[in-house]
Every structure is written in structure tokens, then in C-alpha cells.
mmCIF file of C-alpha atoms in Angstrom:
data_model
loop_
_atom_site.group_PDB
_atom_site.id
_atom_site.type_symbol
_atom_site.label_atom_id
_atom_site.label_comp_id
_atom_site.label_asym_id
_atom_site.label_seq_id
_atom_site.Cartn_x
_atom_site.Cartn_y
_atom_site.Cartn_z
ATOM 1 C CA MET R 19 83.242 -44.328 -34.587
ATOM 2 C CA SER R 20 84.307 -47.085 -32.197
ATOM 3 C CA PRO R 21 86.221 -50.001 -33.718
ATOM 4 C CA ARG R 22 84.561 -53.397 -34.032
ATOM 5 C CA ARG R 23 86.598 -55.655 -31.789
ATOM 6 C CA CYS R 24 86.708 -59.415 -31.475
ATOM 7 C CA ILE R 25 88.926 -61.692 -29.386
ATOM 8 C CA ILE R 26 89.960 -65.030 -30.865
ATOM 9 C CA LEU R 27 90.526 -67.275 -27.846
ATOM 10 C CA ASN R 28 92.470 -70.520 -28.095
ATOM 11 C CA PRO R 29 91.243 -72.517 -25.074
ATOM 12 C CA ARG R 30 94.253 -74.861 -25.273
ATOM 13 C CA SER R 31 96.860 -72.103 -25.038
ATOM 14 C CA GLY R 32 99.072 -71.926 -21.987
ATOM 15 C CA ARG R 33 98.343 -75.561 -21.072
ATOM 16 C CA GLY R 34 94.643 -74.655 -20.863
ATOM 17 C CA ARG R 35 95.031 -71.385 -18.932
ATOM 18 C CA ALA R 36 93.326 -69.399 -21.677
ATOM 19 C CA ALA R 37 90.075 -71.323 -21.160
ATOM 20 C CA THR R 38 90.121 -70.925 -17.377
ATOM 21 C CA LEU R 39 90.816 -67.190 -17.686
ATOM 22 C CA ARG R 40 87.837 -66.465 -19.940
ATOM 23 C CA PRO R 41 85.565 -65.442 -17.005
ATOM 24 C CA VAL R 42 88.279 -63.046 -15.817
ATOM 25 C CA LEU R 43 88.471 -61.574 -19.318
ATOM 26 C CA GLU R 44 84.698 -61.096 -19.483
ATOM 27 C CA ARG R 45 84.667 -59.330 -16.098
ATOM 28 C CA GLU R 46 87.514 -57.012 -17.095
ATOM 29 C CA LEU R 47 85.836 -56.121 -20.398
ATOM 30 C CA HIS R 48 82.569 -55.355 -18.594
ATOM 31 C CA ALA R 49 84.337 -53.234 -15.963
ATOM 32 C CA ALA R 50 86.123 -51.272 -18.692
ATOM 33 C CA GLY R 51 82.909 -50.741 -20.654
ATOM 34 C CA LEU R 52 84.423 -52.288 -23.780
ATOM 35 C CA ALA R 53 82.188 -53.913 -26.371
ATOM 36 C CA CYS R 54 84.079 -56.931 -27.640
ATOM 37 C CA ASP R 55 82.976 -60.308 -28.966
ATOM 38 C CA ILE R 56 84.830 -63.488 -27.970
ATOM 39 C CA VAL R 57 85.135 -66.438 -30.351
ATOM 40 C CA PRO R 58 86.927 -69.661 -29.298
ATOM 41 C CA THR R 59 88.914 -71.861 -31.641
ATOM 42 C CA THR R 60 87.905 -75.501 -31.907
ATOM 43 C CA ALA R 61 90.979 -77.155 -33.441
ATOM 44 C CA PRO R 62 94.576 -76.445 -34.470
ATOM 45 C CA GLY R 63 94.532 -74.109 -37.476
ATOM 46 C CA ASP R 64 91.005 -72.885 -36.744
ATOM 47 C CA ALA R 65 92.215 -69.363 -35.916
ATOM 48 C CA VAL R 66 93.179 -68.880 -39.580
ATOM 49 C CA ARG R 67 89.595 -69.554 -40.656
ATOM 50 C CA LEU R 68 88.103 -67.437 -37.867
ATOM 51 C CA ALA R 69 90.350 -64.448 -38.569
ATOM 52 C CA ARG R 70 89.506 -64.550 -42.266
ATOM 53 C CA LEU R 71 85.776 -64.829 -41.522
ATOM 54 C CA LEU R 72 85.799 -62.016 -38.946
ATOM 55 C CA CYS R 73 87.593 -59.711 -41.379
ATOM 56 C CA GLN R 74 84.938 -60.471 -43.976
ATOM 57 C CA GLN R 75 82.275 -59.618 -41.379
ATOM 58 C CA GLY R 76 83.760 -56.154 -40.866
ATOM 59 C CA TYR R 77 85.749 -56.430 -37.637
ATOM 60 C CA ASP R 78 88.674 -54.021 -37.717
ATOM 61 C CA GLN R 79 90.503 -55.065 -34.528
ATOM 62 C CA LEU R 80 91.241 -58.724 -33.804
ATOM 63 C CA TYR R 81 92.857 -59.692 -30.509
ATOM 64 C CA VAL R 82 94.582 -63.006 -29.910
ATOM 65 C CA MET R 83 94.131 -64.680 -26.528
ATOM 66 C CA GLY R 84 96.724 -67.394 -26.879
ATOM 67 C CA GLY R 85 100.374 -68.004 -27.598
ATOM 68 C CA ASP R 86 102.768 -67.410 -30.458
ATOM 69 C CA GLY R 87 101.269 -70.169 -32.586
ATOM 70 C CA THR R 88 97.768 -68.715 -32.339
ATOM 71 C CA ILE R 89 99.116 -65.243 -33.110
ATOM 72 C CA ASN R 90 100.656 -66.702 -36.262
ATOM 73 C CA GLU R 91 97.365 -68.279 -37.302
ATOM 74 C CA VAL R 92 95.463 -65.006 -36.891
ATOM 75 C CA LEU R 93 98.234 -63.165 -38.751
ATOM 76 C CA THR R 94 97.832 -65.589 -41.644
ATOM 77 C CA GLY R 95 94.055 -65.235 -41.553
ATOM 78 C CA ILE R 96 93.931 -61.440 -41.719
ATOM 79 C CA PHE R 97 96.410 -61.305 -44.604
ATOM 80 C CA SER R 98 94.727 -64.099 -46.545
ATOM 81 C CA ALA R 99 91.441 -62.205 -46.122
ATOM 82 C CA ALA R 100 93.085 -59.336 -47.997
ATOM 83 C CA GLY R 101 94.558 -61.318 -50.878
ATOM 84 C CA ASP R 102 97.407 -63.546 -52.036
ATOM 85 C CA LEU R 103 100.257 -64.151 -49.572
ATOM 86 C CA ASP R 104 102.654 -64.349 -52.538
ATOM 87 C CA HIS R 105 101.837 -60.816 -53.669
ATOM 88 C CA SER R 106 104.549 -58.161 -53.257
ATOM 89 C CA PRO R 107 103.998 -56.018 -51.333
ATOM 90 C CA LEU R 108 101.659 -57.980 -49.095
ATOM 91 C CA PRO R 109 98.019 -56.870 -49.370
ATOM 92 C CA GLU R 110 96.817 -54.410 -46.730
ATOM 93 C CA PRO R 111 95.024 -56.453 -44.034
ATOM 94 C CA PRO R 112 91.522 -55.218 -43.133
ATOM 95 C CA ALA R 113 92.079 -55.553 -39.370
ATOM 96 C CA ALA R 114 94.702 -54.521 -36.839
ATOM 97 C CA LEU R 115 96.136 -57.181 -34.540
ATOM 98 C CA GLY R 116 96.150 -57.011 -30.737
ATOM 99 C CA PHE R 117 97.446 -59.342 -28.050
ATOM 100 C CA ILE R 118 96.262 -60.988 -24.841
ATOM 101 C CA PRO R 119 99.272 -63.294 -24.438
ATOM 102 C CA ILE R 120 98.494 -66.597 -22.701
ATOM 103 C CA GLY R 121 100.929 -69.097 -24.192
ATOM 104 C CA THR R 122 103.784 -71.445 -23.400
ATOM 105 C CA GLY R 123 106.565 -69.164 -24.617
ATOM 106 C CA ASN R 124 104.940 -65.750 -25.224
ATOM 107 C CA ASP R 125 108.101 -64.808 -27.112
ATOM 108 C CA PHE R 126 106.742 -62.243 -29.555
ATOM 109 C CA VAL R 127 105.209 -59.942 -26.940
ATOM 110 C CA ARG R 128 108.534 -59.763 -25.067
ATOM 111 C CA SER R 129 109.624 -57.381 -27.834
ATOM 112 C CA LEU R 130 106.615 -55.101 -27.217
ATOM 113 C CA SER R 131 107.102 -52.469 -24.548
ATOM 114 C CA GLY R 132 104.465 -52.613 -21.819
ATOM 115 C CA VAL R 133 102.732 -55.825 -22.922
ATOM 116 C CA ARG R 134 102.553 -58.333 -20.049
ATOM 117 C CA ALA R 135 101.976 -62.034 -20.573
ATOM 118 C CA ASN R 136 99.266 -63.777 -18.532
ATOM 119 C CA HIS R 137 97.859 -60.474 -17.239
ATOM 120 C CA ILE R 138 94.280 -59.926 -18.376
ATOM 121 C CA ALA R 139 93.677 -56.534 -16.741
ATOM 122 C CA SER R 140 96.643 -54.836 -18.407
ATOM 123 C CA ALA R 141 95.728 -56.365 -21.776
ATOM 124 C CA VAL R 142 92.180 -55.006 -21.557
ATOM 125 C CA GLN R 143 93.481 -51.588 -20.542
ATOM 126 C CA ARG R 144 95.709 -51.492 -23.628
ATOM 127 C CA MET R 145 92.722 -52.264 -25.837
ATOM 128 C CA HIS R 146 91.487 -48.696 -25.394
ATOM 129 C CA THR R 147 94.719 -46.835 -24.556
ATOM 130 C CA ALA R 148 97.384 -48.220 -26.914
ATOM 131 C CA ALA R 149 97.801 -46.432 -30.239
ATOM 132 C CA PRO R 150 97.956 -48.457 -33.466
ATOM 133 C CA ARG R 151 101.360 -48.683 -35.101
ATOM 134 C CA ARG R 152 103.011 -50.564 -37.929
ATOM 135 C CA ILE R 153 105.558 -53.353 -37.686
ATOM 136 C CA ASP R 154 107.298 -55.676 -40.120
ATOM 137 C CA VAL R 155 106.220 -59.193 -41.062
ATOM 138 C CA GLY R 156 108.421 -62.060 -42.208
ATOM 139 C CA ARG R 157 107.441 -64.062 -45.267
ATOM 140 C CA VAL R 158 109.021 -67.417 -46.087
ATOM 141 C CA ARG R 159 108.658 -69.742 -49.051
ATOM 142 C CA VAL R 160 109.524 -73.315 -48.089
ATOM 143 C CA THR R 161 110.297 -76.019 -50.643
ATOM 144 C CA SER R 162 109.848 -79.503 -49.198
ATOM 145 C CA ASP R 163 110.449 -83.018 -50.459
ATOM 146 C CA THR R 164 107.154 -84.869 -50.825
ATOM 147 C CA ALA R 165 106.104 -88.227 -52.237
ATOM 148 C CA SER R 166 104.998 -86.479 -55.436
ATOM 149 C CA GLY R 167 108.118 -84.313 -55.741
ATOM 150 C CA PRO R 168 109.202 -80.855 -54.539
ATOM 151 C CA SER R 169 106.379 -78.669 -53.203
ATOM 152 C CA THR R 170 106.643 -74.961 -52.320
ATOM 153 C CA GLN R 171 104.364 -73.252 -49.792
ATOM 154 C CA THR R 172 104.283 -69.662 -48.521
ATOM 155 C CA TYR R 173 104.006 -68.781 -44.831
ATOM 156 C CA LEU R 174 104.151 -65.655 -42.690
ATOM 157 C CA PHE R 175 105.898 -65.214 -39.361
ATOM 158 C CA LEU R 176 105.728 -62.415 -36.842
ATOM 159 C CA ASN R 177 108.502 -63.463 -34.479
ATOM 160 C CA ASN R 178 110.896 -66.070 -35.808
ATOM 161 C CA LEU R 179 111.827 -68.732 -38.319
ATOM 162 C CA ALA R 180 113.820 -71.634 -36.820
ATOM 163 C CA LEU R 181 116.083 -73.679 -39.084
ATOM 164 C CA GLY R 182 118.523 -75.552 -36.796
ATOM 165 C CA ILE R 183 118.365 -77.231 -33.412
ATOM 166 C CA ASP R 184 116.036 -74.377 -32.467
ATOM 167 C CA ALA R 185 113.430 -75.969 -34.759
ATOM 168 C CA ILE R 186 113.878 -79.337 -33.046
ATOM 169 C CA VAL R 187 113.522 -77.697 -29.621
ATOM 170 C CA ALA R 188 110.251 -76.037 -30.660
ATOM 171 C CA ASP R 189 109.001 -79.393 -31.920
ATOM 172 C CA LYS R 190 109.927 -81.227 -28.703
ATOM 173 C CA VAL R 191 108.537 -78.665 -26.264
ATOM 174 C CA GLY R 192 104.970 -79.621 -27.118
ATOM 175 C CA THR R 193 105.589 -83.090 -25.680
ATOM 176 C CA LEU R 194 106.648 -81.759 -22.247
ATOM 177 C CA HIS R 195 103.229 -81.412 -20.661
ATOM 178 C CA LEU R 196 104.414 -80.900 -17.076
ATOM 179 C CA LEU R 197 106.598 -77.874 -17.831
ATOM 180 C CA ASP R 198 105.861 -74.374 -19.084
ATOM 181 C CA GLY R 199 107.723 -71.295 -20.274
ATOM 182 C CA LEU R 200 111.518 -71.164 -20.130
ATOM 183 C CA PRO R 201 111.858 -74.403 -18.062
ATOM 184 C CA ALA R 202 110.030 -76.312 -20.810
ATOM 185 C CA TYR R 203 112.329 -74.915 -23.492
ATOM 186 C CA LEU R 204 115.450 -75.587 -21.408
ATOM 187 C CA ALA R 205 114.388 -79.211 -20.967
ATOM 188 C CA ALA R 206 113.615 -79.509 -24.684
ATOM 189 C CA SER R 207 117.028 -77.998 -25.474
ATOM 190 C CA LEU R 208 118.749 -80.665 -23.384
ATOM 191 C CA LEU R 209 116.793 -83.420 -25.144
ATOM 192 C CA ALA R 210 117.575 -81.956 -28.567
ATOM 193 C CA LEU R 211 121.302 -81.708 -27.819
ATOM 194 C CA LEU R 212 121.400 -85.461 -27.216
ATOM 195 C CA ASP R 213 120.331 -86.459 -30.725
ATOM 196 C CA PHE R 214 120.702 -83.467 -33.074
ATOM 197 C CA THR R 215 123.322 -83.786 -35.820
ATOM 198 C CA PRO R 216 124.270 -80.515 -37.567
ATOM 199 C CA HIS R 217 124.296 -80.864 -41.352
ATOM 200 C CA SER R 218 125.798 -78.534 -43.904
ATOM 201 C CA LEU R 219 123.679 -75.748 -45.325
ATOM 202 C CA ARG R 220 124.245 -73.001 -47.869
ATOM 203 C CA LEU R 221 123.088 -69.553 -46.724
ATOM 204 C CA HIS R 222 122.819 -66.230 -48.573
ATOM 205 C CA ALA R 223 121.884 -63.211 -46.438
ATOM 206 C CA ASP R 224 121.984 -60.180 -48.749
ATOM 207 C CA ALA R 225 125.712 -59.935 -49.594
ATOM 208 C CA VAL R 226 126.841 -62.537 -47.027
ATOM 209 C CA GLN R 227 127.354 -66.099 -48.241
ATOM 210 C CA LEU R 228 128.433 -69.143 -46.258
ATOM 211 C CA GLU R 229 128.338 -72.911 -46.517
ATOM 212 C CA ARG R 230 128.974 -75.014 -43.415
ATOM 213 C CA PRO R 231 127.233 -77.082 -40.735
ATOM 214 C CA LEU R 232 125.319 -75.028 -38.170
ATOM 215 C CA LEU R 233 123.978 -76.054 -34.792
ATOM 216 C CA LEU R 234 121.457 -73.214 -34.682
ATOM 217 C CA ALA R 235 120.097 -70.963 -37.406
ATOM 218 C CA SER R 236 117.387 -68.549 -36.324
ATOM 219 C CA VAL R 237 115.844 -65.837 -38.506
ATOM 220 C CA THR R 238 113.918 -63.302 -36.459
ATOM 221 C CA ASN R 239 111.749 -60.232 -36.418
ATOM 222 C CA GLY R 240 111.609 -60.088 -32.600
ATOM 223 C CA GLN R 241 114.391 -60.496 -30.062
ATOM 224 C CA TYR R 242 113.232 -63.609 -28.196
ATOM 225 C CA GLN R 243 112.390 -67.226 -28.848
ATOM 226 C CA GLY R 244 112.234 -70.502 -26.965
ATOM 227 C CA GLY R 245 110.422 -69.121 -23.931
ATOM 228 C CA GLY R 246 112.886 -66.314 -23.269
ATOM 229 C CA PHE R 247 116.155 -66.902 -25.132
ATOM 230 C CA ARG R 248 117.265 -63.478 -26.372
ATOM 231 C CA LEU R 249 118.944 -64.759 -29.513
ATOM 232 C CA THR R 250 118.853 -61.536 -31.538
ATOM 233 C CA PRO R 251 119.129 -58.671 -29.021
ATOM 234 C CA ALA R 252 119.494 -56.012 -31.726
ATOM 235 C CA ALA R 253 116.264 -56.978 -33.511
ATOM 236 C CA VAL R 254 113.690 -54.204 -33.973
ATOM 237 C CA LEU R 255 110.141 -54.932 -35.099
ATOM 238 C CA ASP R 256 109.916 -52.006 -37.510
ATOM 239 C CA ASP R 257 113.426 -51.591 -38.988
ATOM 240 C CA GLY R 258 112.772 -53.340 -42.315
ATOM 241 C CA LEU R 259 115.357 -56.041 -41.548
ATOM 242 C CA LEU R 260 115.478 -59.675 -40.542
ATOM 243 C CA ASP R 261 117.995 -60.620 -37.852
ATOM 244 C CA LEU R 262 119.958 -63.870 -37.845
ATOM 245 C CA CYS R 263 121.620 -65.830 -35.077
ATOM 246 C CA LEU R 264 123.978 -68.500 -36.417
ATOM 247 C CA VAL R 265 125.785 -70.913 -34.107
ATOM 248 C CA GLU R 266 128.485 -73.316 -35.272
ATOM 249 C CA PRO R 267 128.618 -76.859 -33.869
ATOM 250 C CA MET R 268 130.002 -77.166 -30.341
ATOM 251 C CA ARG R 269 130.425 -79.864 -27.735
ATOM 252 C CA THR R 270 127.498 -80.564 -25.428
ATOM 253 C CA ASP R 271 129.312 -79.096 -22.424
ATOM 254 C CA GLN R 272 130.046 -75.922 -24.409
ATOM 255 C CA ALA R 273 126.400 -75.686 -25.465
ATOM 256 C CA LEU R 274 125.235 -76.045 -21.867
ATOM 257 C CA ARG R 275 127.559 -73.247 -20.755
ATOM 258 C CA ALA R 276 126.276 -71.099 -23.629
ATOM 259 C CA LEU R 277 122.608 -71.362 -22.585
ATOM 260 C CA PRO R 278 122.759 -68.669 -19.850
ATOM 261 C CA HIS R 279 124.442 -66.321 -22.335
ATOM 262 C CA ALA R 280 121.634 -66.976 -24.838
ATOM 263 C CA VAL R 281 119.000 -66.141 -22.216
ATOM 264 C CA ARG R 282 120.729 -62.848 -21.337
ATOM 265 C CA GLY R 283 121.522 -61.964 -24.958
ATOM 266 C CA THR R 284 125.293 -61.907 -24.341
ATOM 267 C CA HIS R 285 126.140 -64.929 -26.520
ATOM 268 C CA SER R 286 127.608 -62.799 -29.333
ATOM 269 C CA ARG R 287 130.917 -62.828 -27.442
ATOM 270 C CA LEU R 288 131.231 -66.582 -28.018
ATOM 271 C CA PRO R 289 133.470 -67.543 -30.980
ATOM 272 C CA GLN R 290 130.887 -69.955 -32.414
ATOM 273 C CA VAL R 291 128.176 -67.269 -32.656
ATOM 274 C CA GLN R 292 127.534 -64.893 -35.559
ATOM 275 C CA LEU R 293 124.772 -62.251 -35.617
ATOM 276 C CA LEU R 294 123.693 -60.746 -38.945
ATOM 277 C CA GLN R 295 120.975 -58.559 -40.443
ATOM 278 C CA ALA R 296 119.511 -58.816 -43.937
ATOM 279 C CA HIS R 297 116.490 -57.945 -46.035
ATOM 280 C CA GLN R 298 116.336 -61.392 -47.654
ATOM 281 C CA ILE R 299 117.737 -64.800 -46.729
ATOM 282 C CA HIS R 300 118.008 -67.951 -48.822
ATOM 283 C CA VAL R 301 118.988 -71.317 -47.324
ATOM 284 C CA SER R 302 119.563 -74.676 -49.017
ATOM 285 C CA PHE R 303 119.842 -77.778 -46.815
ATOM 286 C CA SER R 304 122.085 -80.746 -47.630
ATOM 287 C CA VAL R 305 119.458 -83.087 -46.116
ATOM 288 C CA PRO R 306 115.703 -82.531 -45.545
ATOM 289 C CA HIS R 307 115.164 -80.469 -42.433
ATOM 290 C CA THR R 308 112.513 -79.427 -39.911
ATOM 291 C CA VAL R 309 111.423 -75.781 -40.202
ATOM 292 C CA VAL R 310 109.379 -73.893 -37.592
ATOM 293 C CA THR R 311 107.623 -70.512 -37.720
ATOM 294 C CA ASP R 312 106.504 -68.857 -34.479
ATOM 295 C CA GLY R 313 106.861 -72.106 -32.561
ATOM 296 C CA GLU R 314 104.895 -74.314 -34.978
ATOM 297 C CA VAL R 315 106.316 -76.899 -37.398
ATOM 298 C CA ILE R 316 105.583 -76.044 -41.041
ATOM 299 C CA SER R 317 107.797 -78.695 -42.676
ATOM 300 C CA ARG R 318 109.801 -81.748 -41.634
ATOM 301 C CA THR R 319 111.329 -82.268 -45.089
ATOM 302 C CA ALA R 320 112.433 -78.766 -46.134
ATOM 303 C CA VAL R 321 115.238 -78.547 -48.701
ATOM 304 C CA GLN R 322 115.127 -74.788 -49.384
ATOM 305 C CA VAL R 323 113.743 -71.687 -47.688
ATOM 306 C CA HIS R 324 113.605 -68.109 -48.888
ATOM 307 C CA ALA R 325 112.701 -65.518 -46.234
ATOM 308 C CA GLU R 326 112.181 -61.792 -46.660
ATOM 309 C CA ASN R 327 111.181 -58.833 -44.528
ATOM 310 C CA MET R 328 107.864 -57.237 -45.500
ATOM 311 C CA ALA R 329 108.405 -53.784 -44.033
ATOM 312 C CA SER R 330 105.559 -52.059 -42.151
ATOM 313 C CA ALA R 331 103.056 -54.606 -43.458
ATOM 314 C CA LEU R 332 100.997 -55.020 -40.273
ATOM 315 C CA ARG R 333 99.042 -52.690 -37.988
ATOM 316 C CA ILE R 334 99.115 -53.734 -34.340
ATOM 317 C CA ILE R 335 97.534 -52.458 -31.130
ATOM 318 C CA GLY R 336 100.404 -52.633 -28.680
#
């Protein structure tokens, strides 16, 4: 029996490229003889609702035509359709997740062999040739300061959790409307370096404990973030582990010289850089902090985060 497929299309993704490429997608689907519905999002966060609704309607393959943020929304939707995000293990989602990457960074799909960003024909071909497989999912509980007191929320991430200047960069890149991809993230990095002050944090990563200021603190499932920075080159999507890239404070000129190393994934040779792996990570901030999952801000006043790897929780087509 053929799977019921639906594409959730974010027309704003890739600075609007996703909307302009819809006719190309429809032609490629017709040429391939693939039956597949297409549903556009109408607002930020709408992909969560659509994914949940489509799962309830019996679709068993959902494809995301958008960027990392839209992928995260659909991820959240298919798991919330199955049950409580706080349940351990995570509930089995009713649909597998596929990718037609048309985003600003397209960082998650860089860790998938053979998946090409901004290439509709190859994405459609993979819809009927790629075999389903399982990968890990990150889950994070974030406690934030609010006007009514501490509030804890649970989120999922497929690619990365940003806790340092990397979170500020992800926040700034959305304001750079004339740039795209790695150039946008490089420009945002330069802007962030001008006004970011590293504050002390306390981190527990399995048996490793540390307390000190950090310039960058990235928790990942995939290898890439920020439009192509290969911060955790040893990360594997299905190894049951979270990877960490920790960078101690450095002068602006040192940070600028480190950027090419971070793009190539050779930054581990720098004395300020530490790469770790862990099943669970707990971080306490000395001051409220911005936290980002898969390129989207989830808190600007976080005081604690607890992240864990949910091994083999998701079926993907890719």
C-alpha cells in the first residue's frame, strides 16, 4: 500500500524562495507520478498545528519544504500528535519526516548524505527511492524567568541547541534581509561579537562538570549550524549521544581568525575550544540568557536548561 504523503510548505522560507518554487515542485511531482498533497503554512508556528492535524487525518509521511525552523515545527507537531513531549521514552510519532530543504541555513540536512538544499528534483526523487531510517532527537526543558515566576517548558530539537553567542547570532540573522546562507551568519557573527558579554555558567555533561564564562556553547545532534559552521564534526545523527562545542572567551581578533576553522571543522586544535559528547546535559546560567533550538528563539530569559538525547525516536525519509 502506498504511503499517504503531504508536503508542508512554508512560503516564507529561504527569503520567499519556497513560495516561488511551488510550481516547480508540482511539475516534478507530476513527472514522477507521485501522489502528494501540498499544504502551505500561514503564520509562524502554523506548521506545528498542520503536522498534528495531518497525522490525525492519517498521513504517514510528512515532508517539510522550508528551513530548519519549519523542520522543528513539524517535528514538534508529529510528536505532540502522538502524546506528551515530557514522556520518556518519547511517544512513537505516527508519521515519518522527509525534507525538501529551502531555508536560510539548511544546517540539519548537511548531515544527511545525498540530500541537496534548494534542489527540488533530487528531493522528489528521494521521496520514492530513499529508505526510512531512525535517528535521534534532542529534548530540552528550559526554565525561564517570567513576571509570574520561574516557568519550565519542553521543546524538541533535531539539529542543535544554542546557548552562547551562537544563540545571539541565530537571533540576529533574521534581521539581515539582504543576505542568505553562510554570508548572513558571518555578518550576524560579526555583529554579535561587538556586543556579546560572556557570563559564567555551570555545566554538567554526564560525568563532566565545569563552571566558567563561555563565548559559545552549542549542543548538537547534527554537525552543522549557522549556515555551514561545522562546530561538532564528530556528531552522528543515530549514535544516542549529544555533542557539545564549548568555546572560552577570546579577543575579537582571535574570534575572527577562528571563524574559518569553525567552517572547516578544524577548530578543535584551538586552545579555547573543547568538544564533548554526553547523553544528558544540564546548564545553569548566572544571568538570564537567550536560548535557540534549530535556529529559532525559544527563550530570552532562560536560567536553566536540561537537554537529553532521545535515541532512535524519529523515522525519517532521507
